[in-house]
PDB file of C-alpha atoms in Angstrom:
ATOM      1  CA  MET A 262     315.460  -0.633 134.131  1.00 60.00           C
ATOM      2  CA  GLY A 263     312.685   0.024 136.274  1.00 65.00           C
ATOM      3  CA  PHE A 264     312.401   4.398 134.993  1.00 65.00           C
ATOM      4  CA  LEU A 265     313.143   2.896 131.659  1.00 66.00           C
ATOM      5  CA  PHE A 266     310.017   0.357 131.946  1.00 64.00           C
ATOM      6  CA  ARG A 267     307.583   3.316 133.478  1.00 70.00           C
ATOM      7  CA  TRP A 268     308.530   5.520 130.725  1.00 70.00           C
ATOM      8  CA  LEU A 269     307.593   3.030 128.400  1.00 71.00           C
ATOM      9  CA  MET A 270     304.111   2.035 129.764  1.00 74.00           C
ATOM     10  CA  ARG A 271     303.450   5.787 129.822  1.00 72.00           C
ATOM     11  CA  VAL A 272     304.574   6.220 126.148  1.00 73.00           C
ATOM     12  CA  PHE A 273     302.463   3.221 126.057  1.00 72.00           C
ATOM     13  CA  VAL A 274     299.561   4.397 127.619  1.00 72.00           C
ATOM     14  CA  ALA A 275     299.884   7.525 125.492  1.00 74.00           C
ATOM     15  CA  MET A 276     299.508   6.925 122.890  1.00 80.00           C
ATOM     16  CA  LEU A 277     296.578   3.982 123.043  1.00 75.00           C
ATOM     17  CA  MET A 278     294.315   7.384 123.974  1.00 78.00           C
ATOM     18  CA  LEU A 279     295.269   9.027 121.194  1.00 77.00           C
ATOM     19  CA  ALA A 280     294.696   5.808 119.312  1.00 75.00           C
ATOM     20  CA  VAL A 281     291.096   5.682 121.499  1.00 75.00           C
ATOM     21  CA  LEU A 282     290.229   9.879 120.568  1.00 74.00           C
ATOM     22  CA  ALA A 283     290.904   9.422 117.376  1.00 67.00           C
ATOM     23  CA  ALA A 284     289.031   6.026 116.368  1.00 68.00           C
ATOM     24  CA  GLY A 285     286.205   8.252 118.649  1.00 64.00           C
ATOM     25  CA  LEU A 286     286.518  11.899 116.892  1.00 62.00           C
ATOM     26  CA  GLY A 287     286.535   9.126 113.474  1.00 61.00           C
ATOM     27  CA  TYR A 288     283.672   7.164 114.438  1.00 61.00           C
ATOM     28  CA  TYR A 289     281.384  10.735 115.272  1.00 61.00           C
ATOM     29  CA  LEU A 290     282.537  12.211 112.112  1.00 61.00           C
ATOM     30  CA  ALA A 291     281.703   8.879 109.917  1.00 60.00           C
ATOM     31  CA  ARG A 292     278.234   8.902 112.236  1.00 64.00           C
ATOM     32  CA  GLN A 293     277.224  12.744 111.446  1.00 64.00           C
ATOM     33  CA  SER A 294     277.322  12.051 107.895  1.00 64.00           C
ATOM     34  CA  LEU A 295     274.788   9.340 107.396  1.00 76.00           C
ATOM     35  CA  PRO A 296     271.168  10.491 107.203  1.00 82.00           C
ATOM     36  CA  ASP A 297     268.196  10.727 110.156  1.00 83.00           C
ATOM     37  CA  TYR A 298     266.001   9.558 107.921  1.00 86.00           C
ATOM     38  CA  ASP A 299     262.904  10.741 110.917  1.00 87.00           C
ATOM     39  CA  HIS A 300     264.264  14.490 110.750  1.00 88.00           C
ATOM     40  CA  SER A 301     261.598  17.415 109.024  1.00 90.00           C
ATOM     41  CA  TYR A 302     263.819  19.338 106.443  1.00 90.00           C
ATOM     42  CA  VAL A 303     262.134  22.934 105.115  1.00 90.00           C
ATOM     43  CA  LEU A 304     263.830  23.028 102.153  1.00 91.00           C
ATOM     44  CA  GLU A 305     263.883  25.593  98.952  1.00 90.00           C
ATOM     45  CA  GLY A 306     262.145  23.475  95.473  1.00 89.00           C
ATOM     46  CA  PRO A 307     259.708  21.864  96.084  1.00 92.00           C
ATOM     47  CA  SER A 308     256.041  23.292  95.660  1.00 90.00           C
ATOM     48  CA  GLY A 309     253.913  21.468  98.878  1.00 90.00           C
ATOM     49  CA  GLU A 310     255.043  18.979 100.920  1.00 92.00           C
ATOM     50  CA  ILE A 311     256.772  15.933 100.464  1.00 93.00           C
ATOM     51  CA  GLU A 312     256.441  12.522 103.000  1.00 93.00           C
ATOM     52  CA  ILE A 313     258.960   9.712 102.722  1.00 94.00           C
ATOM     53  CA  VAL A 314     258.662   7.100 104.415  1.00 94.00           C
ATOM     54  CA  ARG A 315     261.501   5.010 105.040  1.00 94.00           C
ATOM     55  CA  ASP A 316     260.104   0.803 105.518  1.00 92.00           C
ATOM     56  CA  LEU A 317     262.517  -2.113 107.755  1.00 90.00           C
ATOM     57  CA  HIS A 318     264.593  -2.484 105.129  1.00 90.00           C
ATOM     58  CA  ALA A 319     264.713   1.815 104.222  1.00 91.00           C
ATOM     59  CA  VAL A 320     263.261   1.548 101.055  1.00 94.00           C
ATOM     60  CA  PRO A 321     261.785   4.776 100.725  1.00 96.00           C
ATOM     61  CA  HIS A 322     258.694   5.620 100.330  1.00 96.00           C
ATOM     62  CA  ILE A 323     258.169   9.059  98.600  1.00 95.00           C
ATOM     63  CA  LEU A 324     254.584  10.321  98.758  1.00 93.00           C
ATOM     64  CA  ALA A 325     253.568  13.927  96.979  1.00 93.00           C
ATOM     65  CA  LYS A 326     251.057  15.301  95.056  1.00 91.00           C
ATOM     66  CA  GLU A 327     252.719  16.877  92.379  1.00 92.00           C
ATOM     67  CA  ASP A 328     254.901  14.690  90.192  1.00 93.00           C
ATOM     68  CA  SER A 329     258.096  16.819  89.882  1.00 94.00           C
ATOM     69  CA  ASP A 330     257.751  16.614  93.410  1.00 95.00           C
ATOM     70  CA  ALA A 331     258.346  13.005  94.095  1.00 96.00           C
ATOM     71  CA  PHE A 332     261.695  13.284  91.894  1.00 97.00           C
ATOM     72  CA  PHE A 333     262.787  15.840  94.148  1.00 97.00           C
ATOM     73  CA  GLY A 334     263.016  14.044  96.889  1.00 96.00           C
ATOM     74  CA  LEU A 335     264.307  11.220  94.710  1.00 97.00           C
ATOM     75  CA  GLY A 336     266.846  13.035  94.537  1.00 97.00           C
ATOM     76  CA  PHE A 337     267.315  13.295  98.062  1.00 97.00           C
ATOM     77  CA  VAL A 338     266.981  10.192  99.104  1.00 96.00           C
ATOM     78  CA  HIS A 339     269.669   9.214  96.667  1.00 97.00           C
ATOM     79  CA  ALA A 340     271.841  11.956  97.590  1.00 96.00           C
ATOM     80  CA  GLN A 341     271.661  10.651 101.265  1.00 94.00           C
ATOM     81  CA  ASP A 342     271.589   7.409 100.853  1.00 94.00           C
ATOM     82  CA  ARG A 343     274.733   6.968  97.577  1.00 94.00           C
ATOM     83  CA  LEU A 344     276.446   9.838  97.374  1.00 94.00           C
ATOM     84  CA  TRP A 345     279.743   8.832  97.114  1.00 93.00           C
ATOM     85  CA  GLN A 346     278.787   6.567  94.853  1.00 94.00           C
ATOM     86  CA  MET A 347     277.376   8.535  93.293  1.00 95.00           C
ATOM     87  CA  THR A 348     279.889  10.912  93.047  1.00 95.00           C
ATOM     88  CA  LEU A 349     281.578   8.597  91.801  1.00 94.00           C
ATOM     89  CA  LEU A 350     280.126   7.392  88.541  1.00 95.00           C
ATOM     90  CA  ARG A 351     279.378  10.770  87.615  1.00 96.00           C
ATOM     91  CA  ARG A 352     283.728  11.038  88.505  1.00 96.00           C
ATOM     92  CA  THR A 353     284.013   8.248  85.327  1.00 96.00           C
ATOM     93  CA  ALA A 354     282.057   9.519  83.312  1.00 96.00           C
ATOM     94  CA  GLN A 355     283.425  12.383  83.182  1.00 97.00           C
ATOM     95  CA  GLY A 356     287.453  11.116  83.530  1.00 96.00           C
ATOM     96  CA  ARG A 357     288.070  12.986  86.237  1.00 95.00           C
ATOM     97  CA  LEU A 358     288.994   9.364  88.927  1.00 95.00           C
ATOM     98  CA  SER A 359     292.067  10.039  88.757  1.00 94.00           C
ATOM     99  CA  GLU A 360     291.911  13.378  90.696  1.00 94.00           C
ATOM    100  CA  VAL A 361     291.274  11.443  93.970  1.00 92.00           C
ATOM    101  CA  PHE A 362     293.019   8.404  92.710  1.00 92.00           C
ATOM    102  CA  GLY A 363     296.304   9.196  90.930  1.00 92.00           C
ATOM    103  CA  GLU A 364     298.003   7.238  88.758  1.00 92.00           C
ATOM    104  CA  ASP A 365     296.240   4.369  88.865  1.00 91.00           C
ATOM    105  CA  THR A 366     293.113   4.947  86.961  1.00 92.00           C
ATOM    106  CA  VAL A 367     294.695   7.232  84.679  1.00 94.00           C
ATOM    107  CA  GLU A 368     293.765   4.888  81.343  1.00 92.00           C
ATOM    108  CA  ILE A 369     290.458   4.921  82.394  1.00 93.00           C
ATOM    109  CA  ASP A 370     289.816   8.280  83.101  1.00 95.00           C
ATOM    110  CA  THR A 371     292.068   8.180  78.876  1.00 95.00           C
ATOM    111  CA  LEU A 372     289.301   6.101  77.750  1.00 92.00           C
ATOM    112  CA  MET A 373     285.844   7.792  79.241  1.00 94.00           C
ATOM    113  CA  ARG A 374     287.630  11.658  77.662  1.00 96.00           C
ATOM    114  CA  ALA A 375     288.180   9.648  74.707  1.00 95.00           C
ATOM    115  CA  LEU A 376     284.364   8.785  74.352  1.00 94.00           C
ATOM    116  CA  ASP A 377     283.572  11.728  75.593  1.00 96.00           C
ATOM    117  CA  LEU A 378     280.068  10.418  76.918  1.00 95.00           C
ATOM    118  CA  TYR A 379     279.605  13.553  79.613  1.00 97.00           C
ATOM    119  CA  GLY A 380     279.976  15.708  76.356  1.00 96.00           C
ATOM    120  CA  LEU A 381     277.342  14.034  74.953  1.00 97.00           C
ATOM    121  CA  SER A 382     275.297  13.715  78.037  1.00 97.00           C
ATOM    122  CA  ARG A 383     275.644  17.913  78.390  1.00 97.00           C
ATOM    123  CA  GLU A 384     274.340  17.494  74.664  1.00 97.00           C
ATOM    124  CA  ALA A 385     271.563  15.125  75.048  1.00 97.00           C
ATOM    125  CA  VAL A 386     269.802  17.235  77.825  1.00 97.00           C
ATOM    126  CA  ALA A 387     268.634  20.099  75.335  1.00 95.00           C
ATOM    127  CA  GLU A 388     266.907  17.189  73.276  1.00 96.00           C
ATOM    128  CA  GLN A 389     265.136  16.043  75.919  1.00 96.00           C
ATOM    129  CA  SER A 390     261.029  15.895  76.049  1.00 96.00           C
ATOM    130  CA  ALA A 391     259.655  18.867  77.776  1.00 95.00           C
ATOM    131  CA  ALA A 392     258.011  16.030  81.182  1.00 93.00           C
ATOM    132  CA  THR A 393     261.249  14.658  81.290  1.00 95.00           C
ATOM    133  CA  LEU A 394     263.903  17.129  81.394  1.00 97.00           C
ATOM    134  CA  ALA A 395     261.385  19.169  83.553  1.00 96.00           C
ATOM    135  CA  ALA A 396     262.358  15.296  86.063  1.00 96.00           C
ATOM    136  CA  LEU A 397     265.245  16.020  85.598  1.00 98.00           C
ATOM    137  CA  GLU A 398     265.932  19.322  87.099  1.00 98.00           C
ATOM    138  CA  ALA A 399     263.711  17.964  89.778  1.00 97.00           C
ATOM    139  CA  TYR A 400     265.876  15.048  90.328  1.00 98.00           C
ATOM    140  CA  SER A 401     268.709  17.230  90.445  1.00 98.00           C
ATOM    141  CA  ALA A 402     267.263  19.793  92.390  1.00 97.00           C
ATOM    142  CA  GLY A 403     266.648  16.420  95.129  1.00 97.00           C
ATOM    143  CA  VAL A 404     269.713  16.160  94.753  1.00 97.00           C
ATOM    144  CA  ASN A 405     271.225  19.692  96.168  1.00 97.00           C
ATOM    145  CA  ALA A 406     268.881  20.860  98.360  1.00 96.00           C
ATOM    146  CA  TRP A 407     270.855  17.528 100.443  1.00 95.00           C
ATOM    147  CA  LEU A 408     274.059  18.700  99.619  1.00 94.00           C
ATOM    148  CA  LYS A 409     272.301  22.345 101.305  1.00 94.00           C
ATOM    149  CA  VAL A 410     271.668  20.794 104.515  1.00 92.00           C
ATOM    150  CA  VAL A 411     275.082  18.964 104.682  1.00 90.00           C
ATOM    151  CA  GLN A 412     276.027  21.681 104.200  1.00 86.00           C
ATOM    152  CA  GLU A 413     274.630  24.107 106.519  1.00 86.00           C
ATOM    153  CA  GLN A 414     273.905  21.541 109.674  1.00 84.00           C
ATOM    154  CA  ALA A 415     277.889  20.372 109.426  1.00 73.00           C
ATOM    155  CA  LEU A 416     276.459  16.339 108.946  1.00 77.00           C
ATOM    156  CA  GLY A 417     280.185  15.404 108.047  1.00 74.00           C
ATOM    157  CA  ARG A 418     280.715  15.737 104.379  1.00 75.00           C
ATOM    158  CA  GLY A 419     277.482  13.482 103.218  1.00 79.00           C
ATOM    159  CA  ALA A 420     279.306   9.789 103.187  1.00 82.00           C
ATOM    160  CA  PRO A 421     282.223   8.286 105.122  1.00 80.00           C
ATOM    161  CA  GLU A 422     283.979   7.335 101.856  1.00 82.00           C
ATOM    162  CA  LEU A 423     284.857  10.740 101.571  1.00 82.00           C
ATOM    163  CA  PHE A 424     286.426  11.206 104.917  1.00 78.00           C
ATOM    164  CA  LEU A 425     288.683   8.596 103.156  1.00 81.00           C
ATOM    165  CA  PHE A 426     288.485  10.309  99.637  1.00 85.00           C
ATOM    166  CA  ASP A 427     289.136  14.125  99.062  1.00 80.00           C
ATOM    167  CA  ALA A 428     286.506  13.801  96.272  1.00 80.00           C
ATOM    168  CA  ARG A 429     285.141  17.384  95.925  1.00 85.00           C
ATOM    169  CA  ILE A 430     280.654  17.604  94.773  1.00 89.00           C
ATOM    170  CA  GLN A 431     279.938  19.750  92.290  1.00 92.00           C
ATOM    171  CA  PRO A 432     275.744  20.485  92.285  1.00 96.00           C
ATOM    172  CA  TRP A 433     274.212  17.839  90.450  1.00 98.00           C
ATOM    173  CA  ILE A 434     272.384  18.568  87.411  1.00 98.00           C
ATOM    174  CA  PRO A 435     270.761  17.209  85.029  1.00 98.00           C
ATOM    175  CA  ALA A 436     273.767  16.498  82.308  1.00 98.00           C
ATOM    176  CA  ASP A 437     274.904  14.339  85.330  1.00 98.00           C
ATOM    177  CA  SER A 438     272.114  11.814  85.307  1.00 98.00           C
ATOM    178  CA  ILE A 439     272.463  10.951  81.603  1.00 98.00           C
ATOM    179  CA  ALA A 440     275.846  10.378  81.829  1.00 98.00           C
ATOM    180  CA  VAL A 441     275.327   8.268  84.451  1.00 96.00           C
ATOM    181  CA  LEU A 442     272.530   6.312  82.183  1.00 95.00           C
ATOM    182  CA  LYS A 443     274.952   6.230  79.461  1.00 95.00           C
ATOM    183  CA  LEU A 444     277.724   4.602  82.040  1.00 94.00           C
ATOM    184  CA  LEU A 445     275.494   1.739  82.803  1.00 90.00           C
ATOM    185  CA  ALA A 446     274.916   0.957  79.524  1.00 89.00           C
ATOM    186  CA  LEU A 447     278.381   0.917  79.302  1.00 89.00           C
ATOM    187  CA  ASP A 448     278.836  -1.136  81.346  1.00 84.00           C
ATOM    188  CA  LEU A 449     276.273  -3.861  80.769  1.00 80.00           C
ATOM    189  CA  THR A 450     278.439  -4.510  76.870  1.00 77.00           C
ATOM    190  CA  ASP A 451     281.566  -5.553  76.720  1.00 75.00           C
ATOM    191  CA  LYS A 452     281.419  -6.203  72.884  1.00 77.00           C
ATOM    192  CA  ALA A 453     283.879  -2.821  72.761  1.00 77.00           C
ATOM    193  CA  ALA A 454     286.795  -5.499  74.462  1.00 78.00           C
ATOM    194  CA  ARG A 455     285.555  -7.812  72.684  1.00 80.00           C
ATOM    195  CA  GLU A 456     286.487  -6.190  68.730  1.00 79.00           C
ATOM    196  CA  ALA A 457     289.786  -5.572  70.135  1.00 79.00           C
ATOM    197  CA  LEU A 458     290.432  -9.249  70.379  1.00 81.00           C
ATOM    198  CA  ARG A 459     289.144  -9.688  67.948  1.00 81.00           C
ATOM    199  CA  ALA A 460     291.671  -7.103  65.398  1.00 80.00           C
ATOM    200  CA  ARG A 461     294.416  -8.654  67.297  1.00 80.00           C
ATOM    201  CA  LEU A 462     293.683 -11.931  66.545  1.00 82.00           C
ATOM    202  CA  SER A 463     292.832 -11.633  63.239  1.00 80.00           C
ATOM    203  CA  LEU A 464     296.283 -10.856  63.228  1.00 80.00           C
ATOM    204  CA  VAL A 465     297.805 -14.378  62.851  1.00 80.00           C
ATOM    205  CA  LEU A 466     294.260 -16.192  62.517  1.00 82.00           C
ATOM    206  CA  PRO A 467     292.539 -17.325  59.186  1.00 84.00           C
ATOM    207  CA  GLU A 468     289.427 -15.858  59.058  1.00 80.00           C
ATOM    208  CA  GLU A 469     287.660 -19.407  59.417  1.00 83.00           C
ATOM    209  CA  ARG A 470     289.742 -20.467  62.523  1.00 86.00           C
ATOM    210  CA  LEU A 471     288.680 -16.452  63.719  1.00 82.00           C
ATOM    211  CA  ARG A 472     285.376 -17.689  63.020  1.00 82.00           C
ATOM    212  CA  ASP A 473     285.908 -20.969  64.860  1.00 83.00           C
ATOM    213  CA  LEU A 474     286.807 -19.383  68.096  1.00 82.00           C
ATOM    214  CA  MET A 475     284.368 -15.558  68.394  1.00 80.00           C
ATOM    215  CA  PRO A 476     281.668 -16.473  65.323  1.00 78.00           C
ATOM    216  CA  GLU A 477     279.171 -13.388  64.425  1.00 71.00           C
ATOM    217  CA  ALA A 478     276.525 -14.826  66.774  1.00 65.00           C
ATOM    218  CA  PRO A 479     273.252 -14.569  66.533  1.00 61.00           C
ATOM    219  CA  ASN A 480     274.118 -11.897  63.531  1.00 63.00           C
ATOM    220  CA  PRO A 481     277.274 -10.443  62.049  1.00 63.00           C
ATOM    221  CA  PRO A 482     277.560  -6.522  62.618  1.00 61.00           C
ATOM    222  CA  VAL A 483     275.473  -4.048  60.895  1.00 57.00           C
ATOM    223  CA  MET A 484     278.989  -1.895  59.745  1.00 60.00           C
ATOM    224  CA  GLY A 485     281.963  -4.954  59.765  1.00 62.00           C
ATOM    225  CA  LEU A 486     284.885  -4.811  60.972  1.00 62.00           C
ATOM    226  CA  PRO A 487     288.678  -3.899  58.993  1.00 64.00           C
ATOM    227  CA  GLU A 488     290.355  -6.631  57.122  1.00 65.00           C
ATOM    228  CA  PHE A 489     293.251  -5.601  60.527  1.00 61.00           C
ATOM    229  CA  SER A 490     294.857  -8.157  58.880  1.00 58.00           C
ATOM    230  CA  GLN A 491     296.020  -6.634  54.772  1.00 63.00           C
ATOM    231  CA  MET A 492     296.078  -2.779  56.377  1.00 63.00           C
ATOM    232  CA  PHE A 493     298.954  -4.489  58.801  1.00 63.00           C
ATOM    233  CA  PRO A 494     300.559  -7.022  57.172  1.00 64.00           C
ATOM    234  CA  GLY A 495     303.641  -8.886  59.070  1.00 61.00           C
ATOM    235  CA  VAL A 496     302.576  -7.085  61.996  1.00 63.00           C
ATOM    236  CA  THR A 497     302.491  -9.734  64.944  1.00 63.00           C
ATOM    237  CA  PRO A 498     300.922  -8.271  68.544  1.00 63.00           C
ATOM    238  CA  ARG A 499     302.602  -8.094  71.225  1.00 65.00           C
ATOM    239  CA  PRO A 500     301.696 -10.238  74.423  1.00 64.00           C
ATOM    240  CA  VAL A 501     299.434  -8.449  76.449  1.00 59.00           C
ATOM    241  CA  LYS A 502     299.796  -9.395  79.963  1.00 59.00           C
ATOM    242  CA  LEU A 503     296.685 -10.566  81.803  1.00 55.00           C
ATOM    243  CA  ALA A 504     295.662  -8.411  84.711  1.00 59.00           C
ATOM    244  CA  ALA A 505     293.514  -8.132  87.282  1.00 63.00           C
ATOM    245  CA  ARG A 506     290.317  -5.718  85.875  1.00 71.00           C
ATOM    246  CA  HIS A 507     290.415  -2.167  87.689  1.00 76.00           C
ATOM    247  CA  PRO A 508     287.068  -1.830  89.988  1.00 77.00           C
ATOM    248  CA  LEU A 509     286.252   1.497  88.820  1.00 82.00           C
ATOM    249  CA  ASP A 510     286.462   0.564  85.275  1.00 83.00           C
ATOM    250  CA  PRO A 511     283.612   0.480  83.320  1.00 81.00           C
ATOM    251  CA  VAL A 512     284.092  -1.029  80.353  1.00 77.00           C
ATOM    252  CA  PRO A 513     284.149  -5.397  81.202  1.00 74.00           C
ATOM    253  CA  GLN A 514     286.543  -7.447  79.714  1.00 71.00           C
ATOM    254  CA  PRO A 515     284.800 -10.359  77.577  1.00 69.00           C
ATOM    255  CA  GLY A 516     282.879 -13.337  79.104  1.00 63.00           C
ATOM    256  CA  PHE A 517     282.066 -17.340  77.909  1.00 57.00           C
ATOM    257  CA  GLY A 518     278.023 -15.705  77.749  1.00 60.00           C
ATOM    258  CA  GLY A 519     275.607 -13.087  79.496  1.00 62.00           C
ATOM    259  CA  GLY A 520     272.555 -11.348  78.941  1.00 66.00           C
ATOM    260  CA  SER A 521     269.613 -10.317  80.485  1.00 72.00           C
ATOM    261  CA  ASN A 522     265.384 -10.275  80.412  1.00 80.00           C
ATOM    262  CA  ALA A 523     262.426  -8.237  80.818  1.00 83.00           C
ATOM    263  CA  PHE A 524     258.886  -7.953  80.084  1.00 85.00           C
ATOM    264  CA  ALA A 525     256.499  -5.669  79.867  1.00 91.00           C
ATOM    265  CA  ALA A 526     252.353  -5.564  79.879  1.00 93.00           C
ATOM    266  CA  ALA A 527     250.008  -3.157  79.361  1.00 92.00           C
ATOM    267  CA  GLY A 528     247.660  -1.768  81.920  1.00 89.00           C
ATOM    268  CA  SER A 529     244.541  -3.828  79.713  1.00 92.00           C
ATOM    269  CA  ARG A 530     246.645  -6.791  80.352  1.00 90.00           C
ATOM    270  CA  THR A 531     246.854  -6.304  83.954  1.00 89.00           C
ATOM    271  CA  GLY A 532     244.837  -7.588  87.040  1.00 89.00           C
ATOM    272  CA  SER A 533     245.559  -3.453  88.846  1.00 88.00           C
ATOM    273  CA  GLY A 534     245.217  -2.363  85.004  1.00 89.00           C
ATOM    274  CA  ALA A 535     248.786  -0.435  85.464  1.00 89.00           C
ATOM    275  CA  SER A 536     251.955  -0.938  83.350  1.00 90.00           C
ATOM    276  CA  LEU A 537     254.247  -3.482  84.364  1.00 88.00           C
ATOM    277  CA  LEU A 538     258.013  -3.584  83.793  1.00 86.00           C
ATOM    278  CA  ALA A 539     260.212  -5.993  84.758  1.00 83.00           C
ATOM    279  CA  THR A 540     263.533  -6.847  84.459  1.00 79.00           C
ATOM    280  CA  ASP A 541     266.046  -9.314  84.958  1.00 74.00           C
ATOM    281  CA  PRO A 542     269.650  -7.463  84.039  1.00 71.00           C
ATOM    282  CA  HIS A 543     272.857  -9.736  84.995  1.00 72.00           C
ATOM    283  CA  LEU A 544     275.214  -7.247  86.608  1.00 74.00           C
ATOM    284  CA  GLY A 545     278.045  -7.958  88.685  1.00 70.00           C
ATOM    285  CA  LEU A 546     277.924  -7.855  92.664  1.00 72.00           C
ATOM    286  CA  THR A 547     278.729  -5.095  94.114  1.00 80.00           C
ATOM    287  CA  ALA A 548     278.450  -2.647  96.972  1.00 81.00           C
ATOM    288  CA  PRO A 549     276.053  -0.764  96.747  1.00 87.00           C
ATOM    289  CA  SER A 550     274.458  -2.103  94.576  1.00 86.00           C
ATOM    290  CA  VAL A 551     273.439  -0.508  90.751  1.00 88.00           C
ATOM    291  CA  TRP A 552     269.776   0.001  91.849  1.00 89.00           C
ATOM    292  CA  LEU A 553     267.575   1.440  94.468  1.00 92.00           C
ATOM    293  CA  LEU A 554     264.162   0.067  95.024  1.00 92.00           C
ATOM    294  CA  ALA A 555     261.670   3.224  95.689  1.00 94.00           C
ATOM    295  CA  ARG A 556     258.294   3.976  95.506  1.00 93.00           C
ATOM    296  CA  MET A 557     256.723   6.464  94.203  1.00 91.00           C
ATOM    297  CA  ASP A 558     253.608   8.064  93.406  1.00 83.00           C
ATOM    298  CA  LEU A 559     252.996   9.784  90.018  1.00 81.00           C
ATOM    299  CA  ALA A 560     250.405  11.352  88.797  1.00 74.00           C
ATOM    300  CA  GLU A 561     250.825  10.318  85.120  1.00 68.00           C
ATOM    301  CA  GLY A 562     251.396   6.627  86.542  1.00 58.00           C
TER     302      GLY A 562
END
């Protein structure tokens, strides 16, 4: 009995040591993926020196003489701090989440490919002004510069989450930035889900009752919905099982209410003489947040 107990203890200690070593290795690799804000880099792309100062809250202050360099710095810090988030947003817009998460996100990918936000984003690149395109290209170069640093200096995988999910990262291009903007716009409206709900209700409710439940406020839509009850006479919609919204689903479900507010002031109306824009978007809580606070000194304001 004593012999067996000693061997069991040895096995337990060995397994414990292996677990500690694995945890230590995991911590080391994850730690390597975190950026060193005090490090200096020599990078290809910028026309001059870029200084990125982090305050006590790690908010980046990007100082550059050229606007293109400032946007390069913004892409660089976004990739430093939000590479995993950027990867998820791009994959969502492309309809490629299932390559990472499997069957759980197939429906999301199917919808996103039907909407073709990414295809529209590629087409939108050619419609941008020269200044906007230059900013998008400089931003993309900044993102890719950090990806190159991670690869050349063996800094983990760029983000700790990428050790858990094998999401291949491709170079960032201007269409990716536009796709993220379109994805955020989609997330700000529940009209798609609301129209689907209204269509289902119209099959079982009279129009007057439907308007009571789902009024066309504040005004009727520019393009009215068809009379689904006449298009599909005698059809009764199947019961729909309510399920929790997938955390990666970009299409919000209809809620009881919502909204956002914003205001802008021209430079002639402000004490500093600079234009002012403030918004209060009513967004869901995420970690990390949707926005990243950064300061940029631009020659063109």
